[in-house]
Amino acid sequence: MKALTDQVQLRHGAVLQNRIVQSPMLTNSGDREYVTQDTLDYYGARSQSAAMVIVEYTSVSKNGGPSRSWADDRTQLAIFDDSFKPGMTKLATALKKDGHKAILQLVHSGREANYAPQMGRTAEVPSAMDFAWVNYPLHELTEEEVWGIVKDFGRATKRAIECGFDGVEIHGANHYLIQEFFSAYSNKRTDYWGGSLEKRMNFPLEVVKEVLRVVKKAAPADFIVGYRISPEEIHDTVGYTWHESTQLIRAITDQFDLDYIHLSMPQYNGKPADSDKTFAELFAPAIGDQAKEMIVGNLMTEEDMQDALKQTDLVALARATLMDPQIGLKIAEGRGDEILHEISPAQVKAAHLTPGLVSIFSDPKMEPHLPGRESIYSLHEGVELGEDVIKNGTGSSYNLEDFDD
């Protein structure tokens, strides 16, 4: 029987001290996309939150972000050129100081790069079309530009290696560019990059191929590579269901030696409308025996994690680590009864929440929220984030999938 405290060896040799992972969560701590002291303090406080900490989605291309940003000093992070490496090196070092693994999540935000126009950039998409929640110009990528972004993922991977990260996670979820290419709703192309299910798979497959090409050339043998996916894209429109996304994951795991597949979900035991099985159960055959399965979604207690472990290899925590950045350590030491399950003004300080996170979670409109949030309403900066930031176009709040996840 699997236990949360089991050591886990990934397929290329990396060893995790337990089965707990910190899921990537946007901190809005970047200053014009660069790592700040707030970033370092936040992640440094979480070096014992889990056996593996995945750093929030980081832009691989100049036009690939910022997403969910609302001010120059509240931006998403980036790594699209070498000027970002000094800060990222400090970040990797801060996370690894207690012997756990540091993973950098790589993304191109596509149409969700809401702050890119504020920085004189262009938000890029597979197909030019109107999205009701987007109030800024969108640029349809040419075939050559798409290939350039594929290369950007490779270049970002090389920088992550040079900065000392133990691995990278390819962000193919949460309505960002990789998912936009896979979605029949947002991809209307008829070239190599779209026109059929198989062609809509080409962009994610080419990105994985390029990342692994760089890893095999430049990284240590035990360097970790994972892929994150949203099991379904079903809202007012249907981009894909689990029937298509399991085919994509099977294609990825058949062709490439990934260490893990990360299912991005609002509820860890969620099920599709047409099955009695959970998404974790449905994806397991496509993932296979070599790559590990990781699930996330509203895992707030040790009991939740133990329940989730019945159907997966790794459990990923999000909001729980905001309230208690030592949650993984406490579980590993048998001190689960000491886990903090509510936020408070004192814990905001002790947990080193960034000013951006305080702005978000002290907002009474924020969902999903932190238990105990009423106690920190007085800390709200009074910033009106605006509909383009609060809504992600899927009917969910600020960025549901980046927080729980």
Coordinates of C-alpha atoms in Angstrom, one line a residue:
M1 CA 0.0 0.0 0.0
K2 CA 1.3 3.4 -1.0
A3 CA 2.1 5.9 1.8
L4 CA 2.7 9.7 1.6
T5 CA 6.1 9.2 3.2
D6 CA 7.4 6.7 0.6
Q7 CA 10.5 7.5 -1.3
V8 CA 9.8 7.6 -5.1
Q9 CA 12.4 7.0 -7.8
L10 CA 11.6 8.6 -11.2
R11 CA 12.5 6.9 -14.4
H12 CA 15.8 8.7 -15.0
G13 CA 17.0 8.2 -11.4
A14 CA 15.9 11.2 -9.5
V15 CA 14.7 10.3 -6.0
L16 CA 11.9 12.1 -4.2
Q17 CA 11.9 11.9 -0.4
N18 CA 8.1 11.5 -0.3
R19 CA 5.1 11.5 -2.6
I20 CA 4.1 15.2 -1.9
V21 CA 4.6 17.9 -4.5
Q22 CA 4.0 21.6 -4.3
S23 CA 1.9 22.5 -7.4
P24 CA 2.9 25.6 -9.4
M25 CA 1.1 28.7 -8.2
L26 CA 1.3 32.2 -9.6
T27 CA 2.8 34.6 -7.0
N28 CA 2.5 37.9 -9.0
S29 CA 5.9 38.7 -7.5
G30 CA 7.8 39.6 -10.6
D31 CA 9.2 43.1 -11.3
R32 CA 8.9 43.4 -15.0
E33 CA 9.0 39.6 -15.0
Y34 CA 12.3 39.4 -13.0
V35 CA 12.7 37.4 -9.8
T36 CA 12.4 39.8 -6.8
Q37 CA 13.3 39.4 -3.1
D38 CA 9.6 38.7 -2.5
T39 CA 9.9 35.8 -4.9
L40 CA 13.0 34.5 -3.1
D41 CA 11.4 34.9 0.3
Y42 CA 8.3 33.1 -0.7
Y43 CA 10.0 30.1 -2.3
G44 CA 12.7 30.0 0.3
A45 CA 10.0 29.5 3.0
R46 CA 8.7 26.5 1.0
S47 CA 11.9 24.5 0.6
Q48 CA 10.3 22.0 3.0
S49 CA 6.7 22.2 1.7
A50 CA 7.2 19.1 -0.4
A51 CA 9.7 16.6 -1.9
M52 CA 9.4 18.5 -5.1
V53 CA 8.4 22.2 -5.6
I54 CA 7.2 23.3 -9.0
V55 CA 7.9 27.0 -9.6
E56 CA 5.0 28.9 -11.1
Y57 CA 4.6 29.2 -14.9
T58 CA 7.5 31.1 -16.4
S59 CA 7.4 32.6 -19.9
V60 CA 9.7 31.1 -22.5
S61 CA 9.0 33.8 -25.2
K62 CA 9.0 37.6 -25.0
N63 CA 5.4 37.6 -26.2
G64 CA 4.5 34.6 -24.0
G65 CA 3.4 36.7 -21.0
P66 CA 2.9 38.3 -18.6
S67 CA -0.4 36.6 -17.8
R68 CA -2.7 37.4 -14.9
S69 CA -0.6 40.5 -14.2
W70 CA -1.9 44.0 -13.4
A71 CA 1.1 46.2 -12.6
D72 CA 4.8 46.3 -13.5
D73 CA 5.7 45.0 -10.0
R74 CA 3.0 42.3 -9.9
T75 CA 4.0 40.3 -13.0
Q76 CA 4.4 36.7 -13.9
L77 CA 8.0 35.5 -14.1
A78 CA 10.0 34.9 -17.4
I79 CA 13.1 33.2 -18.6
F80 CA 13.1 34.2 -22.3
D81 CA 16.7 35.5 -22.3
D82 CA 19.8 35.3 -20.3
S83 CA 19.2 38.4 -18.3
F84 CA 16.7 36.4 -16.2
K85 CA 19.3 33.8 -15.2
P86 CA 20.8 35.5 -12.1
G87 CA 17.5 35.7 -10.4
M88 CA 16.4 32.2 -11.4
T89 CA 19.7 30.8 -10.1
K90 CA 19.1 32.4 -6.7
L91 CA 15.5 30.9 -6.8
A92 CA 16.7 27.4 -7.6
T93 CA 19.3 27.7 -4.8
A94 CA 16.7 28.9 -2.3
L95 CA 14.4 26.0 -3.1
K96 CA 17.1 23.3 -3.0
K97 CA 18.7 24.3 0.3
D98 CA 16.9 21.5 2.3
G99 CA 17.7 18.8 -0.3
H100 CA 14.4 18.7 -2.2
K101 CA 13.8 19.0 -5.9
A102 CA 13.2 22.3 -7.7
I103 CA 11.3 22.2 -11.0
L104 CA 10.6 25.2 -13.3
Q105 CA 7.3 25.2 -15.1
L106 CA 7.6 26.6 -18.7
V107 CA 4.8 28.3 -20.5
H108 CA 3.7 30.5 -23.4
S109 CA 0.5 32.1 -22.2
G110 CA -1.0 32.7 -25.6
R111 CA -4.2 34.7 -25.6
E112 CA -4.1 34.8 -21.8
A113 CA -1.0 37.2 -21.8
N114 CA -3.2 40.0 -20.6
Y115 CA -0.4 42.3 -19.6
A116 CA 1.7 41.9 -22.7
P117 CA 0.0 44.8 -24.5
Q118 CA 0.8 47.1 -21.5
M119 CA 4.5 46.3 -22.1
G120 CA 4.3 47.0 -25.8
R121 CA 4.0 43.4 -26.8
T122 CA 1.5 41.2 -28.7
A123 CA -0.5 38.4 -27.3
E124 CA -0.2 35.4 -29.7
V125 CA -2.7 32.8 -30.7
P126 CA -3.1 29.7 -33.0
S127 CA -6.1 31.3 -34.8
A128 CA -7.3 34.9 -34.9
M129 CA -10.8 34.9 -33.5
D130 CA -12.9 36.9 -31.0
F131 CA -12.9 35.9 -27.4
A132 CA -15.6 37.6 -25.3
W133 CA -13.3 38.2 -22.4
V134 CA -10.3 39.5 -24.3
N135 CA -10.1 43.3 -24.9
Y136 CA -6.7 43.5 -26.4
P137 CA -5.3 42.7 -29.9
L138 CA -4.4 39.1 -30.7
H139 CA -1.8 38.0 -33.3
E140 CA -2.3 34.8 -35.3
L141 CA 1.0 33.0 -35.4
T142 CA 2.6 32.1 -38.7
E143 CA 4.0 28.6 -39.3
E144 CA 7.6 30.0 -38.9
E145 CA 6.6 31.8 -35.6
V146 CA 5.2 28.6 -34.2
W147 CA 8.5 26.8 -34.9
G148 CA 10.3 29.7 -33.2
I149 CA 8.2 29.2 -30.0
V150 CA 9.1 25.5 -30.1
K151 CA 12.7 26.5 -30.1
D152 CA 12.0 29.0 -27.2
F153 CA 10.9 26.1 -25.0
G154 CA 14.2 24.4 -25.7
R155 CA 16.2 27.6 -25.0
A156 CA 14.3 28.1 -21.8
T157 CA 15.1 24.5 -20.8
K158 CA 18.8 25.1 -21.3
R159 CA 18.6 28.2 -19.1
A160 CA 16.8 26.2 -16.4
I161 CA 19.5 23.6 -16.5
E162 CA 22.2 26.3 -16.2
C163 CA 20.4 27.9 -13.3
G164 CA 20.5 24.7 -11.3
F165 CA 16.9 23.5 -11.5
D166 CA 16.4 19.8 -11.1
G167 CA 13.8 19.6 -13.9
V168 CA 11.2 21.4 -15.9
E169 CA 7.5 21.0 -16.4
I170 CA 5.9 21.7 -19.7
H171 CA 2.7 23.6 -19.1
G172 CA 0.1 22.2 -21.5
A173 CA -2.9 23.1 -19.4
N174 CA -5.1 26.0 -18.1
H175 CA -6.0 27.5 -21.4
Y176 CA -2.4 28.7 -22.3
L177 CA -0.8 28.3 -25.7
I178 CA -0.2 24.6 -25.8
Q179 CA -3.7 23.9 -24.8
E180 CA -5.0 26.5 -27.3
F181 CA -3.3 24.5 -30.1
F182 CA -4.8 21.3 -28.9
S183 CA -8.3 22.7 -28.5
A184 CA -10.7 22.4 -31.4
Y185 CA -12.3 25.6 -30.2
S186 CA -9.3 27.9 -30.4
N187 CA -7.3 26.1 -33.2
K188 CA -8.9 26.6 -36.6
R189 CA -5.7 26.2 -38.6
T190 CA -5.4 23.9 -41.6
D191 CA -1.6 23.7 -41.8
Y192 CA 0.8 21.4 -39.9
W193 CA -0.4 22.8 -36.6
G194 CA -4.2 22.1 -37.0
G195 CA -7.1 20.8 -39.0
S196 CA -7.5 17.4 -37.3
L197 CA -7.0 15.9 -33.9
E198 CA -3.6 14.5 -35.0
K199 CA -2.4 17.8 -36.3
R200 CA -3.7 19.6 -33.2
M201 CA -1.3 17.3 -31.3
N202 CA 1.7 18.5 -33.3
F203 CA 2.5 21.6 -31.3
P204 CA 2.6 19.8 -27.9
L205 CA 4.5 16.9 -29.4
E206 CA 7.1 19.2 -31.0
V207 CA 7.6 21.1 -27.8
V208 CA 8.2 17.9 -25.8
K209 CA 10.6 16.7 -28.5
E210 CA 12.6 19.9 -28.4
V211 CA 12.7 20.1 -24.6
L212 CA 14.0 16.5 -24.4
R213 CA 16.5 17.1 -27.2
V214 CA 18.0 19.9 -25.1
V215 CA 17.8 17.8 -21.9
K216 CA 19.7 14.9 -23.4
K217 CA 22.4 17.2 -24.7
A218 CA 22.9 19.5 -21.7
A219 CA 21.3 18.2 -18.5
P220 CA 22.4 15.7 -15.8
A221 CA 21.1 12.1 -16.4
D222 CA 18.6 12.4 -13.7
F223 CA 17.1 15.7 -14.8
I224 CA 13.3 15.6 -14.4
V225 CA 10.8 16.4 -17.2
G226 CA 7.0 16.5 -16.7
Y227 CA 4.0 17.5 -18.7
R228 CA 0.9 19.2 -17.3
I229 CA -2.6 18.8 -18.9
S230 CA -6.1 19.8 -18.2
P231 CA -8.1 16.6 -18.7
E232 CA -11.0 18.4 -20.4
E233 CA -11.8 21.8 -21.9
I234 CA -15.6 22.0 -21.5
H235 CA -17.3 25.3 -20.7
D236 CA -19.7 27.2 -22.9
T237 CA -17.8 25.6 -25.7
V238 CA -16.0 22.2 -26.0
G239 CA -12.4 22.3 -26.9
Y240 CA -11.7 18.6 -26.1
T241 CA -12.8 15.9 -23.7
W242 CA -10.9 13.3 -21.9
H243 CA -11.4 11.0 -24.9
E244 CA -9.1 13.3 -27.0
S245 CA -6.7 14.3 -24.2
T246 CA -5.9 10.7 -23.2
Q247 CA -4.9 10.1 -26.8
L248 CA -2.5 13.1 -26.6
I249 CA -1.0 11.7 -23.4
R250 CA -0.7 8.3 -24.9
A251 CA 1.1 9.8 -27.9
I252 CA 3.5 11.7 -25.6
T253 CA 4.3 8.8 -23.4
D254 CA 4.6 6.4 -26.3
Q255 CA 7.1 8.6 -28.1
F256 CA 9.0 10.3 -25.2
D257 CA 10.5 9.2 -21.8
L258 CA 8.8 11.7 -19.5
D259 CA 9.2 11.4 -15.7
Y260 CA 5.6 12.3 -14.8
I261 CA 2.2 13.5 -16.2
H262 CA 0.5 16.2 -14.1
L263 CA -3.3 16.4 -14.2
S264 CA -4.5 19.9 -13.5
M265 CA -8.0 19.8 -11.9
P266 CA -10.2 21.8 -9.6
Q267 CA -11.0 18.6 -7.6
Y268 CA -8.6 15.7 -7.3
N269 CA -11.3 13.0 -7.5
G270 CA -13.3 14.7 -10.2
K271 CA -15.0 12.6 -12.9
P272 CA -16.1 13.4 -16.5
A273 CA -19.8 13.5 -17.2
D274 CA -19.8 10.3 -19.2
S275 CA -17.8 8.0 -16.9
D276 CA -18.0 6.6 -13.4
K277 CA -14.2 6.6 -13.2
T278 CA -12.1 9.5 -12.0
F279 CA -9.9 11.4 -14.4
A280 CA -6.9 9.8 -12.6
E281 CA -8.2 6.4 -13.3
L282 CA -9.0 7.2 -16.9
F283 CA -5.6 8.6 -17.6
A284 CA -3.6 5.8 -15.9
P285 CA -3.5 3.5 -18.9
A286 CA -2.4 6.3 -21.2
I287 CA 0.4 7.3 -18.8
G288 CA 1.6 3.8 -18.6
D289 CA 4.0 2.1 -16.1
Q290 CA 7.2 4.2 -16.6
A291 CA 6.0 7.8 -16.1
K292 CA 4.4 8.7 -12.7
E293 CA 0.9 10.1 -12.5
M294 CA 0.4 13.3 -10.4
I295 CA -2.9 14.8 -9.5
V296 CA -3.9 18.1 -8.0
G297 CA -7.2 19.8 -6.9
N298 CA -8.5 20.9 -3.6
L299 CA -6.1 18.8 -1.5
M300 CA -6.3 20.7 1.7
T301 CA -5.7 18.0 4.5
E302 CA -3.5 15.0 5.1
E303 CA -6.7 12.9 4.8
D304 CA -7.4 14.3 1.4
M305 CA -3.8 13.4 0.3
Q306 CA -4.1 9.9 1.6
D307 CA -7.4 9.5 -0.2
A308 CA -5.9 10.8 -3.5
L309 CA -3.0 8.4 -3.2
K310 CA -5.4 5.5 -3.8
Q311 CA -5.5 6.5 -7.5
T312 CA -2.2 8.2 -8.2
D313 CA 1.6 8.1 -7.6
L314 CA 2.2 11.7 -6.5
V315 CA -0.1 14.2 -4.8
A316 CA 0.3 18.0 -5.5
L317 CA -0.7 20.7 -3.1
A318 CA -1.5 24.3 -3.8
R319 CA -3.4 26.5 -1.4
A320 CA -2.5 24.3 1.5
T321 CA 1.1 25.3 1.1
L322 CA 0.1 29.0 1.2
M323 CA -1.2 28.6 4.7
D324 CA 1.5 26.2 5.9
P325 CA 4.7 26.2 4.0
Q326 CA 6.0 23.3 6.1
I327 CA 3.1 21.0 5.4
G328 CA 5.3 18.4 3.7
L329 CA 7.9 18.4 6.5
K330 CA 5.2 17.9 9.2
I331 CA 3.7 15.0 7.4
A332 CA 7.1 13.4 6.8
E333 CA 7.9 13.7 10.6
G334 CA 4.5 12.4 11.7
R335 CA 3.3 15.8 12.9
G336 CA 0.2 16.0 10.7
D337 CA -1.8 17.3 13.7
E338 CA 0.3 20.5 13.7
I339 CA -0.6 21.5 10.1
L340 CA -2.2 25.0 9.9
H341 CA -5.4 25.0 7.9
E342 CA -6.4 28.7 8.1
I343 CA -4.8 31.9 7.1
S344 CA -4.3 34.9 9.5
P345 CA -2.4 38.1 9.5
A346 CA 0.3 36.5 11.5
Q347 CA 0.6 33.6 9.1
V348 CA 0.7 35.9 6.1
K349 CA 3.9 37.2 7.5
A350 CA 5.3 33.9 8.7
A351 CA 4.5 32.1 5.4
H352 CA 6.1 35.0 3.4
L353 CA 3.1 35.5 1.1
T354 CA 4.0 37.9 -1.6
P355 CA 2.2 41.3 -1.8
G356 CA 0.6 40.1 -5.0
L357 CA -0.8 37.0 -3.3
V358 CA -2.0 39.1 -0.4
S359 CA -3.8 41.4 -2.8
I360 CA -5.6 38.4 -4.4
F361 CA -6.5 36.3 -1.3
S362 CA -7.6 39.3 0.8
D363 CA -10.1 40.2 -1.9
P364 CA -13.6 39.0 -0.7
K365 CA -14.4 38.2 -4.4
M366 CA -11.5 35.7 -4.8
E367 CA -12.4 32.1 -5.4
P368 CA -11.1 29.6 -4.5
H369 CA -10.4 31.3 -1.2
L370 CA -8.2 30.6 1.8
P371 CA -10.0 29.4 4.9
G372 CA -9.9 32.2 7.5
R373 CA -9.8 34.9 4.8
E374 CA -12.0 37.2 6.7
S375 CA -9.1 37.9 9.0
I376 CA -7.0 39.3 6.2
Y377 CA -9.6 41.5 4.4
S378 CA -8.0 44.5 6.1
L379 CA -4.8 43.8 4.2
H380 CA -6.3 44.2 0.8
E381 CA -4.6 46.9 -1.2
G382 CA -7.9 48.1 -2.7
V383 CA -6.6 47.3 -6.2
E384 CA -9.3 46.8 -8.8
L385 CA -7.9 44.0 -10.9
G386 CA -10.5 44.4 -13.7
E387 CA -12.4 41.8 -15.6
D388 CA -9.6 40.9 -17.9
V389 CA -7.5 39.8 -14.9
I390 CA -10.3 38.4 -12.6
K391 CA -11.9 36.3 -15.3
N392 CA -9.9 33.7 -17.3
G393 CA -12.6 33.2 -19.9
T394 CA -13.9 30.0 -18.5
G395 CA -16.4 31.2 -16.0
S396 CA -14.0 30.8 -13.1
S397 CA -12.5 33.4 -10.9
Y398 CA -9.1 35.2 -11.0
N399 CA -7.2 32.1 -12.1
L400 CA -8.8 29.1 -10.5
E401 CA -6.6 26.6 -12.2
D402 CA -3.4 28.3 -11.0
F403 CA -4.4 28.1 -7.4
D404 CA -6.0 24.7 -6.9
D405 CA -4.4 23.1 -8.5

